[in-house]
Coordinates of N, CA, C and O in Angstrom, one line a residue:
A1 N 0.5 -8.5 -24.3 CA -0.2 -9.5 -23.5 C 0.2 -9.9 -22.2 O -0.7 -10.0 -21.4
A2 N 1.6 -9.3 -21.8 CA 2.1 -9.5 -20.9 C 1.4 -8.7 -19.6 O 0.9 -8.9 -18.5
Y3 N 1.2 -7.3 -20.1 CA 0.7 -6.6 -19.1 C -0.9 -6.8 -18.7 O -1.5 -6.6 -18.1
H4 N -1.6 -7.3 -20.5 CA -2.9 -7.8 -19.7 C -3.2 -9.2 -18.9 O -3.9 -9.0 -18.2
E5 N -2.3 -10.2 -18.6 CA -2.5 -10.9 -18.3 C -1.9 -10.6 -16.6 O -2.8 -11.1 -15.6
L6 N -0.8 -9.4 -16.2 CA -0.9 -8.9 -15.4 C -1.9 -8.0 -15.1 O -2.4 -8.0 -13.1
L7 N -3.0 -7.4 -15.4 CA -3.8 -6.5 -15.2 C -5.2 -8.0 -14.2 O -5.9 -7.7 -13.6
L8 N -5.1 -9.0 -15.3 CA -6.0 -10.0 -14.2 C -5.4 -10.9 -13.3 O -6.6 -10.6 -12.5
L9 N -4.3 -10.6 -13.2 CA -3.8 -11.4 -11.3 C -4.0 -10.1 -10.6 O -4.1 -10.4 -9.5
R10 N -4.0 -8.8 -11.2 CA -4.0 -8.0 -9.9 C -5.7 -7.8 -9.4 O -5.6 -7.9 -8.4
T11 N -6.6 -8.4 -10.7 CA -7.6 -8.4 -10.3 C -8.0 -9.4 -9.4 O -8.6 -9.4 -8.8
E12 N -7.6 -10.2 -9.8 CA -7.9 -11.6 -8.5 C -7.2 -11.6 -7.5 O -7.7 -11.9 -6.5
L13 N -6.3 -10.7 -7.9 CA -5.7 -10.6 -6.2 C -6.2 -9.8 -5.1 O -6.4 -10.3 -3.9
Q14 N -6.8 -8.7 -6.3 CA -7.9 -7.8 -5.3 C -9.0 -8.3 -4.8 O -9.5 -8.0 -3.7
K15 N -9.3 -9.4 -5.7 CA -10.3 -9.9 -4.5 C -10.1 -11.0 -3.7 O -11.4 -11.2 -2.8
Q16 N -9.0 -11.3 -3.7 CA -8.6 -12.7 -2.9 C -8.5 -11.4 -1.5 O -8.6 -12.0 -0.8
G17 N -7.5 -10.4 -1.5 CA -7.8 -9.7 -0.5 C -9.0 -8.8 -0.1 O -8.9 -9.0 1.4
A18 N -10.2 -8.9 -1.0 CA -11.4 -8.8 -0.2 C -11.4 -10.3 0.8 O -11.9 -9.2 2.0
N19 N -11.7 -10.8 0.1 CA -11.7 -12.3 1.2 C -11.3 -12.4 2.5 O -11.4 -12.5 3.9
I20 N -9.6 -12.1 2.5 CA -8.8 -11.9 3.7 C -9.6 -11.2 4.4 O -9.4 -11.5 5.6
N21 N -9.7 -9.6 4.0 CA -10.1 -8.4 5.0 C -11.4 -9.0 5.2 O -11.7 -8.4 6.8
Q22 N -12.0 -10.0 4.7 CA -13.6 -9.9 5.6 C -13.4 -11.1 6.4 O -13.9 -11.2 7.5
I23 N -12.6 -11.8 6.6 CA -12.3 -12.9 7.0 C -11.5 -12.3 8.7 O -11.9 -12.3 9.6
A24 N -10.8 -11.3 8.2 CA -10.1 -10.9 9.4 C -11.1 -10.1 10.1 O -10.7 -10.1 11.7
K25 N -12.2 -8.8 9.3 CA -13.2 -8.4 9.9 C -13.5 -9.7 10.7 O -14.0 -8.7 12.4
F26 N -14.3 -10.7 10.6 CA -15.0 -11.2 11.7 C -14.2 -11.8 13.0 O -14.5 -11.9 13.8
A27 N -13.1 -12.5 12.5 CA -11.9 -12.6 13.8 C -12.0 -11.4 14.1 O -12.2 -11.5 16.2
N28 N -11.8 -10.4 14.3 CA -12.0 -8.7 15.1 C -13.1 -8.9 15.2 O -13.3 -8.3 16.7
T29 N -14.7 -8.9 15.2 CA -15.6 -9.4 15.6 C -15.8 -10.2 16.7 O -16.2 -9.9 17.5
E30 N -15.8 -11.4 16.5 CA -15.9 -12.5 17.2 C -14.7 -12.8 18.2 O -15.4 -13.6 19.5
R31 N -13.4 -12.0 18.2 CA -12.4 -11.8 19.3 C -12.3 -13.4 19.5 O -11.6 -13.5 20.4
H32 N -12.0 -14.3 18.6 CA -11.5 -15.5 18.5 C -11.5 -16.5 17.1 O -12.3 -16.7 16.5
L33 N -10.0 -17.2 17.2 CA -10.1 -18.2 16.1 C -9.7 -19.1 16.4 O -8.9 -19.2 17.7
P34 N -9.8 -20.0 16.2 CA -9.8 -21.3 16.7 C -7.5 -21.8 16.3 O -7.5 -21.2 15.2
G35 N -7.2 -22.2 17.4 CA -5.7 -23.0 16.9 C -5.0 -21.8 16.9 O -5.4 -20.9 17.2
G36 N -4.4 -22.3 15.8 CA -3.0 -21.0 15.2 C -3.7 -20.5 13.7 O -3.3 -19.6 13.1
A37 N -5.1 -19.9 14.0 CA -5.9 -19.7 12.8 C -5.3 -17.7 12.5 O -5.4 -17.5 11.8
S38 N -5.0 -17.4 14.1 CA -4.5 -15.9 13.7 C -3.7 -15.4 13.4 O -3.2 -14.7 12.5
A39 N -2.5 -16.5 13.7 CA -1.1 -16.6 13.0 C -1.2 -16.9 11.8 O -0.5 -16.1 10.6
Q40 N -1.9 -17.6 11.2 CA -1.6 -17.8 10.0 C -2.7 -16.7 8.7 O -2.2 -16.5 8.1
L41 N -3.7 -16.2 9.9 CA -4.1 -15.1 9.0 C -3.4 -14.2 9.0 O -3.5 -13.1 7.7
E42 N -2.7 -13.7 9.3 CA -1.4 -12.6 9.8 C -0.5 -12.8 8.7 O 0.2 -12.1 8.4
A43 N 0.1 -14.1 9.0 CA 0.8 -14.5 7.6 C 0.2 -14.6 6.0 O 0.9 -13.7 5.5
L44 N -1.1 -14.4 5.9 CA -1.8 -14.4 4.8 C -1.7 -13.1 4.4 O -1.1 -12.7 3.3
Q45 N -2.2 -12.2 4.9 CA -2.0 -10.8 5.1 C -0.7 -10.4 4.6 O -0.9 -9.6 3.6
V46 N 0.5 -10.7 5.2 CA 1.8 -10.1 4.6 C 2.4 -10.9 3.8 O 2.6 -9.9 2.8
L47 N 1.9 -11.9 3.1 CA 2.1 -12.7 1.9 C 0.8 -11.7 1.3 O 1.9 -11.3 -0.3
Y48 N -0.3 -11.9 1.1 CA -1.1 -10.5 0.0 C -0.2 -9.4 0.0 O 0.0 -9.1 -1.3
R49 N 0.0 -8.9 0.6 CA 0.6 -7.6 0.6 C 2.2 -7.9 -0.1 O 2.3 -6.6 -1.3
Q50 N 2.7 -8.4 0.4 CA 4.1 -8.9 -0.6 C 3.9 -9.0 -2.1 O 4.6 -8.5 -3.4
L51 N 2.7 -9.6 -2.6 CA 2.6 -10.4 -3.8 C 2.1 -9.1 -4.6 O 2.2 -9.1 -5.8
S52 N 1.3 -8.4 -3.9 CA 0.4 -7.4 -4.3 C 1.5 -6.0 -4.6 O 1.6 -5.9 -6.5
T53 N 1.9 -5.8 -4.4 CA 3.1 -5.2 -4.1 C 4.7 -5.8 -5.5 O 4.5 -5.1 -6.2
S54 N 4.7 -7.3 -5.4 CA 5.5 -7.4 -6.3 C 4.5 -7.4 -7.7 O 5.1 -7.0 -8.9
V55 N 3.5 -7.7 -7.9 CA 2.9 -7.6 -9.5 C 2.4 -6.3 -9.8 O 2.7 -5.5 -10.9
K56 N 2.4 -5.2 -9.0 CA 3.1 -3.7 -9.3 C 3.6 -3.1 -10.0 O 3.9 -2.5 -10.9
N57 N 5.3 -3.6 -9.4 CA 5.9 -3.3 -9.8 C 6.5 -4.0 -11.2 O 7.1 -3.2 -12.1
I58 N 5.9 -4.8 -11.3 CA 6.3 -6.1 -12.5 C 5.6 -4.8 -13.7 O 5.8 -5.5 -14.8
Q59 N 4.4 -4.9 -13.4 CA 3.0 -4.2 -14.2 C 3.9 -2.9 -14.6 O 3.8 -2.4 -15.5
A60 N 4.7 -2.3 -14.4 CA 4.9 -0.8 -14.1 C 6.5 -1.2 -15.2 O 6.6 -0.5 -16.1
I61 N 7.2 -1.9 -14.5 CA 8.3 -2.6 -15.9 C 7.2 -2.8 -17.1 O 8.3 -2.3 -17.9
V62 N 6.7 -3.8 -16.8 CA 6.2 -4.2 -18.3 C 5.8 -2.9 -19.2 O 5.9 -2.9 -20.5
Y63 N 4.7 -2.3 -18.6 CA 4.2 -0.8 -19.3 C 5.6 -0.2 -19.6 O 5.2 0.4 -20.8
Q64 N 6.1 0.3 -19.0 CA 7.4 1.2 -19.2 C 8.5 0.2 -20.2 O 8.8 1.3 -21.6
N65 N 8.3 -0.7 -20.6 CA 9.1 -1.6 -21.6 C 8.2 -1.8 -22.7 O 8.8 -2.4 -23.9
G66 N 7.2 -1.8 -22.6 CA 6.4 -1.8 -23.9 C 6.0 -3.2 -24.3 O 5.8 -3.7 -25.3
W67 N 5.7 -4.1 -23.3 CA 6.1 -5.7 -23.6 C 4.4 -6.1 -23.1 O 3.9 -6.6 -23.2

C-alpha cells in the first residue's frame, strides 16, 4: 500500500514538474517575468528536484523492504 501511494505521489510530482517546465519555457521565451518571479521559479525548480529525489529514494527503500 505504501509503495502504491508513493507511485501516486511520484506521478503527481511528474505532472507538477511538467507545469514548472512550461512556466520556465514561457519565462525564457518572453525574457521577462514580473517582480521576483524569476527567483521564485528558480527556488520552485530546486524544491521540485529535491522532493522528487526524496520520493524516489523512499520508494526504493519501501520496495526493498517489501512494505
